[in-house]
Short mmCIF file of C-alpha atoms in Angstrom, two decimals:
data_model
loop_
_atom_site.label_atom_id
_atom_site.label_comp_id
_atom_site.label_asym_id
_atom_site.label_seq_id
_atom_site.Cartn_x
_atom_site.Cartn_y
_atom_site.Cartn_z
CA MET A 2 -0.09 0.33 -0.35
CA GLY A 3 1.43 3.32 -0.83
CA LYS A 4 2.05 6.71 0.88
CA LYS A 5 -1.18 8.19 -0.77
CA ASP A 6 -3.44 4.98 -0.14
CA ILE A 7 -2.10 5.35 3.39
CA THR A 8 -2.63 9.14 3.98
CA LEU A 9 -6.42 8.45 1.87
CA ASN A 10 -7.58 5.71 4.21
CA GLU A 11 -6.29 7.64 7.67
CA PHE A 12 -8.52 10.73 6.15
CA LEU A 13 -11.44 8.74 5.06
CA GLY A 14 -11.36 7.02 8.41
CA ASP A 15 -12.70 9.73 9.91
CA PRO A 16 -16.50 9.16 10.16
CA HIS A 17 -17.16 12.64 9.49
CA ILE A 18 -15.25 12.64 5.92
CA PHE A 19 -16.62 9.11 5.29
CA ALA A 20 -20.22 10.36 5.91
CA ASP A 21 -19.59 13.47 3.86
CA LEU A 22 -18.47 11.37 0.81
CA LEU A 23 -21.34 9.02 0.56
CA ASN A 24 -23.88 11.68 1.42
CA GLY A 25 -22.28 14.10 -1.23
CA CYS A 26 -21.74 11.16 -3.79
CA PHE A 27 -25.15 9.43 -3.36
CA PHE A 28 -27.67 11.35 -1.64
CA ARG A 29 -26.80 15.14 -3.44
CA GLY A 30 -25.64 16.37 0.19
CA ARG A 31 -28.55 15.07 2.05
CA GLN A 32 -27.60 14.08 5.25
CA GLU A 33 -28.91 10.37 4.80
CA ILE A 34 -25.65 8.92 6.76
CA ARG A 35 -24.97 10.38 9.90
CA PRO A 36 -21.03 10.09 11.27
CA GLU A 37 -22.69 8.79 14.74
CA GLU A 38 -23.77 5.73 12.64
CA LEU A 39 -20.59 4.90 11.51
CA LEU A 40 -18.85 2.30 13.33
CA PRO A 41 -15.06 1.17 13.05
CA MET A 42 -14.49 -2.13 11.38
CA ASP A 43 -10.94 -4.38 10.75
CA SER A 44 -9.91 -3.66 7.24
CA VAL A 45 -8.42 -7.10 7.31
CA GLN A 46 -10.44 -9.99 6.05
CA GLY A 47 -9.98 -13.45 6.08
CA THR A 48 -9.75 -15.57 2.63
CA GLU A 49 -8.53 -18.50 1.12
CA SER A 50 -5.98 -19.06 -1.56
CA ARG A 51 -6.70 -21.36 -4.42
CA SER A 52 -5.45 -24.20 -2.66
CA GLY A 53 -7.92 -23.62 0.22
CA LYS A 54 -5.15 -22.34 2.71
CA PRO A 55 -6.37 -19.36 5.03
CA GLY A 56 -5.09 -15.77 4.28
CA LYS A 57 -6.10 -12.19 4.37
CA ARG A 58 -6.95 -9.07 2.51
CA ILE A 59 -6.65 -5.64 3.34
CA ARG A 60 -9.43 -2.94 2.50
CA ASP A 61 -8.70 0.37 2.23
CA THR A 62 -11.77 1.78 4.53
CA LYS A 63 -14.55 0.11 5.86
CA LYS A 64 -17.39 0.99 8.33
CA LEU A 65 -20.24 -0.86 10.08
CA PHE A 66 -23.34 1.15 9.45
CA TYR A 67 -25.59 1.10 12.20
CA ARG A 68 -28.72 2.05 12.71
CA HIS A 69 -30.90 0.55 15.70
CA ARG A 70 -28.78 -2.82 14.46
CA PRO A 71 -26.40 -3.68 12.12
CA ALA A 72 -27.87 -2.47 8.90
CA ALA A 73 -24.70 -2.45 6.30
CA VAL A 74 -21.02 -2.77 5.76
CA LEU A 75 -19.70 0.32 3.48
CA ALA A 76 -16.16 0.36 2.21
CA VAL A 77 -14.37 2.75 -0.02
CA GLU A 78 -11.31 1.33 -2.09
CA ASN A 79 -8.86 4.23 -3.47
CA GLN A 80 -7.46 3.76 -6.89
CA GLU A 81 -4.76 5.77 -8.17
CA ASN A 82 -4.28 3.49 -11.36
CA PRO A 83 -6.45 2.06 -13.56
CA ASP A 84 -7.23 -1.53 -13.17
CA CYS A 85 -8.74 -3.75 -15.42
CA ARG A 86 -9.48 -6.26 -12.65
CA MET A 87 -11.34 -4.28 -10.47
CA PRO A 88 -14.32 -5.76 -11.00
CA VAL A 89 -13.24 -9.24 -9.70
CA ARG A 90 -11.63 -8.09 -7.08
CA CYS A 91 -14.50 -6.36 -5.31
CA MET A 92 -16.33 -9.20 -6.28
CA ARG A 93 -13.89 -11.05 -4.01
CA TYR A 94 -13.94 -8.48 -1.41
CA ASP A 95 -17.43 -8.45 -1.03
CA ALA A 96 -17.86 -12.13 -0.88
CA ASP A 97 -15.09 -12.76 1.69
CA GLU A 98 -17.17 -9.86 4.00
CA TYR A 99 -20.07 -12.26 3.39
CA GLU A 100 -18.04 -15.23 4.17
CA ARG A 101 -16.78 -13.41 7.67
CA GLN A 102 -20.77 -12.84 8.57
CA ILE A 103 -21.58 -16.54 8.04
CA LYS A 104 -18.81 -17.61 10.26
CA ALA A 105 -19.66 -14.97 12.92
CA ILE A 106 -23.32 -15.95 12.75
CA ALA A 107 -22.32 -19.77 12.98
CA ALA A 108 -20.05 -19.26 15.49
CA VAL A 109 -23.06 -17.62 17.80
CA HIS A 110 -25.03 -20.61 17.09
CA LYS A 111 -22.04 -23.04 18.28
CA GLU A 112 -21.98 -20.69 21.40
CA LYS A 113 -25.49 -20.98 22.21
CA THR A 114 -26.40 -24.53 20.91
CA GLY A 115 -23.06 -26.43 20.37
CA LEU A 116 -23.80 -26.66 16.61
CA SER A 117 -21.87 -24.53 14.38
CA ARG A 118 -24.20 -23.62 11.40
CA PHE A 119 -25.80 -20.82 9.06
CA GLY A 120 -29.76 -21.71 8.94
CA GLU A 121 -32.37 -20.67 6.96
CA GLU A 122 -33.50 -18.06 9.21
CA ASP A 123 -30.08 -16.32 9.40
CA ARG A 124 -29.34 -13.15 7.43
CA LEU A 125 -26.42 -10.97 6.12
CA ILE A 126 -26.21 -7.50 6.04
CA PRO A 127 -25.50 -5.81 2.58
CA VAL A 128 -22.08 -5.14 1.69
CA PHE A 129 -21.46 -1.71 -0.37
CA THR A 130 -18.26 -0.60 -1.94
CA LEU A 131 -17.47 2.31 -3.53
CA VAL A 132 -14.32 2.73 -5.69
CA LEU A 133 -12.49 6.23 -5.43
CA TYR A 134 -10.77 6.61 -8.35
CA TYR A 135 -8.23 9.71 -7.73
CA GLY A 136 -5.45 9.21 -10.97
CA THR A 137 -4.99 11.26 -13.68
CA ALA A 138 -5.26 8.35 -16.74
CA GLU A 139 -8.44 7.68 -18.16
CA TRP A 140 -10.26 4.67 -16.90
CA ASP A 141 -10.69 2.85 -20.18
CA TYR A 142 -11.39 -0.75 -18.38
CA PRO A 143 -14.47 -2.46 -17.54
CA ASP A 144 -16.56 -1.54 -14.68
CA ARG A 145 -18.63 -4.87 -14.48
CA LEU A 146 -17.50 -8.28 -14.85
CA HIS A 147 -19.50 -9.18 -17.76
CA ASP A 148 -17.13 -6.91 -19.97
CA LEU A 149 -14.57 -8.92 -18.72
CA LEU A 150 -16.00 -12.48 -20.03
CA GLU A 151 -15.35 -13.81 -23.59
CA PHE A 152 -18.87 -14.67 -24.59
CA GLY A 153 -17.65 -15.04 -28.13
CA GLY A 154 -20.20 -17.09 -30.06
CA ALA A 155 -22.31 -17.90 -26.92
CA ALA A 156 -26.05 -18.23 -27.28
CA GLN A 157 -28.08 -15.33 -25.74
CA TRP A 158 -29.21 -17.48 -22.79
CA LEU A 159 -25.47 -18.29 -21.60
CA LEU A 160 -25.35 -14.30 -21.28
CA ASP A 161 -28.31 -14.00 -19.43
CA MET A 162 -27.52 -16.80 -16.97
CA VAL A 163 -24.01 -15.92 -15.92
CA PRO A 164 -24.44 -13.57 -13.23
CA ASP A 165 -22.58 -9.87 -13.96
CA TYR A 166 -21.09 -8.11 -10.96
CA PRO A 167 -21.06 -4.30 -11.78
CA LEU A 168 -18.87 -1.49 -10.11
CA THR A 169 -19.64 1.35 -8.25
CA ARG A 170 -16.98 3.74 -9.33
CA LEU A 171 -16.30 7.30 -9.13
CA SER A 172 -13.41 9.64 -10.38
CA VAL A 173 -12.49 12.34 -8.34
CA ARG A 174 -12.17 14.48 -11.34
CA LYS A 175 -15.04 13.78 -13.36
CA ASP A 176 -17.87 12.64 -11.16
CA LEU A 177 -17.53 14.31 -8.13
CA ASP A 178 -19.49 17.67 -7.30
CA ILE A 179 -17.32 19.28 -4.10
CA GLU A 180 -19.97 21.66 -3.48
CA LEU A 181 -22.27 18.89 -2.48
CA PHE A 182 -19.48 18.35 0.74
CA ARG A 183 -19.99 19.87 4.01
CA THR A 184 -16.34 19.10 5.56
CA GLU A 185 -12.95 19.65 4.71
CA LEU A 186 -13.47 16.94 1.91
CA ARG A 187 -14.33 19.96 0.05
CA GLU A 188 -10.98 21.36 -0.20
CA VAL A 189 -8.88 17.97 -0.31
CA MET A 190 -11.20 16.97 -3.10
CA GLY A 191 -10.95 20.13 -5.00
CA ILE A 192 -6.88 19.94 -4.89
CA LEU A 193 -7.13 16.49 -5.88
CA GLN A 194 -9.31 17.61 -8.84
CA ARG A 195 -6.46 20.26 -10.07
CA VAL A 196 -3.48 18.05 -9.39
CA ASP A 197 -2.15 18.63 -12.38
CA ASP A 198 -2.58 22.42 -12.88
CA LYS A 199 -0.64 24.40 -10.42
CA ALA A 200 -2.71 27.80 -11.39
CA ALA A 201 -5.74 26.24 -10.83
CA MET A 202 -4.83 24.87 -7.76
CA CYS A 203 -3.90 28.65 -6.68
CA ALA A 204 -7.03 30.22 -7.44
CA PHE A 205 -8.73 27.56 -5.77
CA VAL A 206 -6.75 28.12 -2.34
CA ASN A 207 -7.18 32.18 -2.77
CA ALA A 208 -10.88 31.59 -3.32
CA ASN A 209 -11.11 29.46 -0.23
CA ARG A 210 -8.81 30.75 1.99
CA ASP A 211 -10.77 30.66 5.41
CA ALA A 212 -11.42 26.79 4.58
CA PHE A 213 -7.90 26.03 4.04
CA THR A 214 -6.68 27.92 7.11
CA ARG A 215 -9.04 25.56 9.41
CA MET A 216 -7.76 22.44 7.54
CA THR A 217 -6.43 19.47 9.67
CA GLU A 218 -3.32 17.64 9.23
CA ARG A 219 -4.75 14.85 8.13
CA GLY A 220 -6.16 16.80 5.28
CA PHE A 221 -2.95 18.51 4.45
CA ALA A 222 -1.10 15.10 4.28
CA VAL A 223 -3.51 14.23 1.58
CA ILE A 224 -2.74 17.10 -0.31
CA VAL A 225 1.11 16.89 0.03
CA ASN A 226 1.34 13.30 -0.85
CA CYS A 227 -1.26 13.71 -3.86
CA THR A 228 0.79 16.89 -5.10
CA ASN A 229 3.85 14.36 -5.06
CA SER A 230 5.21 17.88 -3.56
CA ARG A 231 8.30 17.73 -0.93
CA ARG A 232 8.49 21.33 -1.27
CA LEU A 233 5.03 22.10 -0.40
CA GLU A 234 5.57 19.66 2.82
CA LYS A 235 8.54 21.86 3.68
CA TYR A 236 6.68 25.11 3.45
CA ILE A 237 3.54 23.58 5.18
CA ARG A 238 6.29 22.29 7.95
CA GLU A 239 7.68 25.74 8.00
CA ASN A 240 4.28 27.71 8.51
CA ARG A 241 3.61 25.72 11.62
CA GLU A 242 2.71 27.56 14.67
CA GLY A 243 1.02 26.98 17.93
CA GLY A 244 -0.18 23.67 16.81
CA ARG A 245 -1.82 25.21 13.82
CA ILE A 246 -0.75 25.38 9.82
CA ASP A 247 -1.27 28.61 7.91
CA MET A 248 -1.91 26.64 4.76
CA CYS A 249 -2.59 29.83 2.62
CA ARG A 250 0.91 31.10 3.29
CA ALA A 251 2.38 27.86 2.50
CA PHE A 252 0.48 27.56 -0.42
CA ASP A 253 1.52 31.03 -1.58
CA GLU A 254 5.30 29.93 -0.91
CA TRP A 255 4.94 26.95 -2.67
CA MET A 256 3.18 28.74 -5.64
CA ASP A 257 5.66 31.30 -6.08
CA ASP A 258 8.37 28.95 -6.07
CA CYS A 259 6.63 27.19 -8.75
CA ARG A 260 6.27 30.44 -10.97
CA LYS A 261 9.94 30.86 -10.46
CA GLU A 262 10.77 27.77 -11.68
CA GLY A 263 8.49 28.02 -14.57
CA ILE A 264 10.18 31.05 -15.60
CA LYS A 265 13.54 29.57 -15.27
CA ILE A 266 12.90 26.72 -17.39
CA GLY A 267 11.03 28.92 -20.00
CA GLU A 268 14.24 30.70 -19.77
CA GLU A 269 16.44 27.61 -20.40
CA ARG A 270 13.69 26.49 -23.07
CA GLY A 271 14.35 29.45 -24.87
CA GLU A 272 17.86 29.43 -24.62
CA ARG A 273 17.77 25.87 -26.46
CA ARG A 274 15.61 26.90 -28.84
CA GLY A 275 17.53 29.80 -29.95
CA GLU A 276 20.83 27.65 -30.03
CA ARG A 277 18.66 25.21 -32.20
CA ARG A 278 17.56 27.79 -34.39
CA GLY A 279 21.26 29.46 -34.44
CA MET A 280 22.77 26.05 -35.30
CA LYS A 281 19.98 25.39 -38.45
CA LYS A 282 20.65 28.99 -39.76
CA GLY A 283 24.21 28.09 -39.72
CA GLU A 284 24.16 24.74 -41.34
CA ASN A 285 22.02 26.55 -44.07
CA ARG A 286 24.26 29.32 -44.72
CA LEU A 287 27.24 27.08 -45.00
CA ALA A 288 25.24 24.77 -47.14
CA GLN A 289 24.95 27.67 -49.53
CA LEU A 290 28.46 28.50 -49.43
CA ILE A 291 29.45 25.24 -50.01
CA GLN A 292 27.06 25.00 -53.39
CA ARG A 293 28.72 28.14 -54.79
CA LEU A 294 32.23 26.83 -54.15
CA GLY A 295 30.83 23.54 -56.12
CA GLU A 296 29.33 25.89 -58.87
CA GLU A 297 33.06 27.41 -59.33
CA GLU A 298 34.78 24.44 -59.27
CA ARG A 299 36.73 25.29 -55.74
CA PHE A 300 36.94 22.06 -53.97
CA THR A 301 39.98 22.81 -52.16
CA ASP A 302 38.50 25.91 -50.72
CA ILE A 303 35.16 23.49 -49.62
CA LEU A 304 37.57 21.46 -47.85
CA ARG A 305 39.24 24.42 -46.03
CA VAL A 306 35.87 26.26 -44.68
CA ALA A 307 35.01 23.50 -42.87
CA GLU A 308 38.08 24.39 -40.59
CA ASP A 309 39.23 27.88 -41.14
CA ALA A 310 36.47 30.20 -39.35
CA SER A 311 38.22 33.47 -40.91
CA LEU A 312 37.90 32.22 -44.21
CA ARG A 313 34.35 31.04 -43.98
CA SER A 314 33.51 35.09 -42.92
CA ARG A 315 35.46 36.25 -45.56
CA LEU A 316 33.55 34.13 -48.23
CA TYR A 317 30.43 34.81 -46.46
CA ARG A 318 30.79 38.78 -46.63
CA LYS A 319 31.93 38.02 -50.68
CA TYR A 320 28.69 35.74 -51.85
CA GLY A 321 26.51 38.02 -49.57
CA LEU A 322 25.49 35.03 -47.25
#
């Protein structure tokens, strides 16, 4: 698990942020899920290998939605890079969670009756997984199991009979309306939407300066890691006073540094372009001189101008080149 995923997991692990994400993404900001209804769950899930050996899978963020009684398992999988296996991965994640529930119910029966079982009267609670894609590349891979299967010339009945498994995947850049969020998730996701456009990030920070001055360190950590900027981390560290961070000042210093670097890079590129243009112009000029000397059958001078700069200059003036 990379540093970006770790910081995102810690950030989304806050029940207020987790609830805000789901409410903003699926209920247009209505507070259908309350933070106090989200209980922590162990992200490590038991599973079995192909040979039947016990193993484990680690989910990114998982909560128990509890309203008077357990109502659902809600999970978020952070994904930076497109993955064509995602429908199968999420199907396994969810199946492992259902299997965990079956074992837990069977254990309760055994404790009460001495018989480990899962009976017809027993029920599982639903499992919902959101894939939150925050990468920059286009996700061109299937979002459902059927799109991974090669049905070929199979009859329609086979297509109808094989169960499908669709993903619930949202792109931070394309699918999230950050104005529906009520916590600092709005500012964090706003930065992730602009991560490859420093000017847009600067404008966003300037337009939301009050919100950024109140941001928690977990929010800062997501921004630092997802912008891949050690310098921003340095500026944030330098602007920590009295246990608080002046994020706006850190951003101003970072953006000013980026602008200076951009100017320097632009000047260097300009110099290189100038050098290339000069070399091309010189090559064309020399080629014209060689052609004139060849027309006059001055073959010895052709060899000399390649090495004698003063002779080249005199001949350039003579032929008006």
